[in-house]
mmCIF file of C-alpha atoms in Angstrom:
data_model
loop_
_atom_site.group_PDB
_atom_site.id
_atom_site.type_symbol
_atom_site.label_atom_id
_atom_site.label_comp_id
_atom_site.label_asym_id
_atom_site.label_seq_id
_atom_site.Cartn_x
_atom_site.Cartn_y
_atom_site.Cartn_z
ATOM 1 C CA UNK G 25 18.289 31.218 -202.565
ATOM 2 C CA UNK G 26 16.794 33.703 -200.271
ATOM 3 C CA UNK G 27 19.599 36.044 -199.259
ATOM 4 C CA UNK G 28 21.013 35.898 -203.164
ATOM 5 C CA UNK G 29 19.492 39.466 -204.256
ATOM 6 C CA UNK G 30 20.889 40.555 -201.077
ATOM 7 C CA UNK G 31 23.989 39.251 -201.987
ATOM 8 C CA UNK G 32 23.785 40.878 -205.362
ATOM 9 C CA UNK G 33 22.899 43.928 -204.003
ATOM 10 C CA UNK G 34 26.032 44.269 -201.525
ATOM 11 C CA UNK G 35 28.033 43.489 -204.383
ATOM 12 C CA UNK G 36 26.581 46.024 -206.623
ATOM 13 C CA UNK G 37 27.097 48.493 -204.085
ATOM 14 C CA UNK G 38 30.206 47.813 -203.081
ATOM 15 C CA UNK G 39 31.694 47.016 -206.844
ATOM 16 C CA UNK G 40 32.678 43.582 -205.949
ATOM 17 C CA UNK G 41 32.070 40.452 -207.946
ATOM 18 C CA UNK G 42 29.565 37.955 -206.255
ATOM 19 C CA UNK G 43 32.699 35.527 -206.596
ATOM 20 C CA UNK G 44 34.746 37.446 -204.707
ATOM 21 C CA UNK G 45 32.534 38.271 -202.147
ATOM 22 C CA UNK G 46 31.566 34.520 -201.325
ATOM 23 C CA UNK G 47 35.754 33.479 -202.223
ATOM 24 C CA UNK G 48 38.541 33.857 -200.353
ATOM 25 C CA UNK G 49 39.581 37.133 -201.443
ATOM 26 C CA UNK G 50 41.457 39.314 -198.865
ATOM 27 C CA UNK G 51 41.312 42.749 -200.965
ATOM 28 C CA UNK G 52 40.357 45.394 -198.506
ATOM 29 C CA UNK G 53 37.335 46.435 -200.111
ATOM 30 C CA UNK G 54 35.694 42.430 -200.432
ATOM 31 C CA UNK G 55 36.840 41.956 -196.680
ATOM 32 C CA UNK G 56 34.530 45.352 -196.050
ATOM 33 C CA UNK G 57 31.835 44.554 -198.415
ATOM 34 C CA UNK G 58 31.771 40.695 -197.238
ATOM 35 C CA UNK G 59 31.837 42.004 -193.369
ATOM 36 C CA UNK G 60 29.123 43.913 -194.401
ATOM 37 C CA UNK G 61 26.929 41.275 -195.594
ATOM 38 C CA UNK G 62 27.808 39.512 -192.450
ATOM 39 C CA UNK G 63 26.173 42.715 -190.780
ATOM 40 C CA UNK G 64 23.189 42.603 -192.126
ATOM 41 C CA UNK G 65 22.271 39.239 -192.499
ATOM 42 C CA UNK G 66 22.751 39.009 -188.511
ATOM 43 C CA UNK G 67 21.743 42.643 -187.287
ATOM 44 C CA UNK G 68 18.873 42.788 -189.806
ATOM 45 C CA UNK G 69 17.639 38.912 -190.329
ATOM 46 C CA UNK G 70 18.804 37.487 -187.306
ATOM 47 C CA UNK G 71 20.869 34.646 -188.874
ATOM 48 C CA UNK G 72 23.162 32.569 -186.774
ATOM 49 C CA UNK G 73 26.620 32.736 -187.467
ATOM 50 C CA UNK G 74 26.611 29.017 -188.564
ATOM 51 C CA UNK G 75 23.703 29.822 -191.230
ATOM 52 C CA UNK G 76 25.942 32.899 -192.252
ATOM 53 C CA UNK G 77 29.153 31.106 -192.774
ATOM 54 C CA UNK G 78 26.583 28.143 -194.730
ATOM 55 C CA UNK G 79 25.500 30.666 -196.764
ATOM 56 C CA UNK G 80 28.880 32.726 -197.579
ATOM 57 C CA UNK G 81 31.062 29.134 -198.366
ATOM 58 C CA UNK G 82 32.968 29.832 -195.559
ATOM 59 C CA UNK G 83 34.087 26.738 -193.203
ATOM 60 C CA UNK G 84 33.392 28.269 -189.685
ATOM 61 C CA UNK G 85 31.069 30.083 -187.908
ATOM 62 C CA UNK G 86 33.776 32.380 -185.905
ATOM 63 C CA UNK G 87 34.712 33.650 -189.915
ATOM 64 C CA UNK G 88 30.859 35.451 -189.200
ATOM 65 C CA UNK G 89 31.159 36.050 -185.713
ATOM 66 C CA UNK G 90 35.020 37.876 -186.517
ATOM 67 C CA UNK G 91 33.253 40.081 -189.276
ATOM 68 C CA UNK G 92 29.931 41.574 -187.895
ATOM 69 C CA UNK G 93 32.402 41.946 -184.680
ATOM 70 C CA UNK G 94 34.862 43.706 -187.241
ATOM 71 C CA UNK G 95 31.573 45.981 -188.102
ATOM 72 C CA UNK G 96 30.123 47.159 -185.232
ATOM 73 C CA UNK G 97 33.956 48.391 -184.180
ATOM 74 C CA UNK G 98 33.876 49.933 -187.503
ATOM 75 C CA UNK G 99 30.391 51.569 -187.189
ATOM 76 C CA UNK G 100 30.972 52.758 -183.404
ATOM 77 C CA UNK G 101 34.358 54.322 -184.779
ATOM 78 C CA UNK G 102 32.359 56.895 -187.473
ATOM 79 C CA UNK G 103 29.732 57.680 -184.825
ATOM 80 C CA UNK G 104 31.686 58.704 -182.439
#
């Protein structure tokens, strides 16, 4: 689809397998890379969390809305 070579690149990046990233996995660094994708598919393409959570396999739209949450806190903490 669309979003998949953004997908691939995340997981490139972040040394994650595309499975994991889109699975269940709760392994600190797929929660952080998959948080991330959350990021920018809202901050920099504006998706609703509903399209997100469609596009990541994931059942609701608060699993999105929880995660680019998640990342802002995270970003505001290493700016400060």
């Amino acid at each position: 689809g669309k979003y998949s070579n953004l997908i691939n690149i995340v997981c490139r990046e972040f040394k994650v397998s595309k499975e994991s990233i889109l699975g269940d996995s709760r392994t600190s660094n797929v929660v952080f890379a998959r948080h991330t994708l959350y990021y920018i598919l809202r901050e920099k393409y504006g998706l609703s969390y509903g399209r997100i959570s469609h596009l990541t396999n994931k059942a609701h739209h608060t699993t999105s809305m929880y995660g680019v949450s998640r990342m802002k806190q995270t970003l505001e903490e290493n700016v400060a």
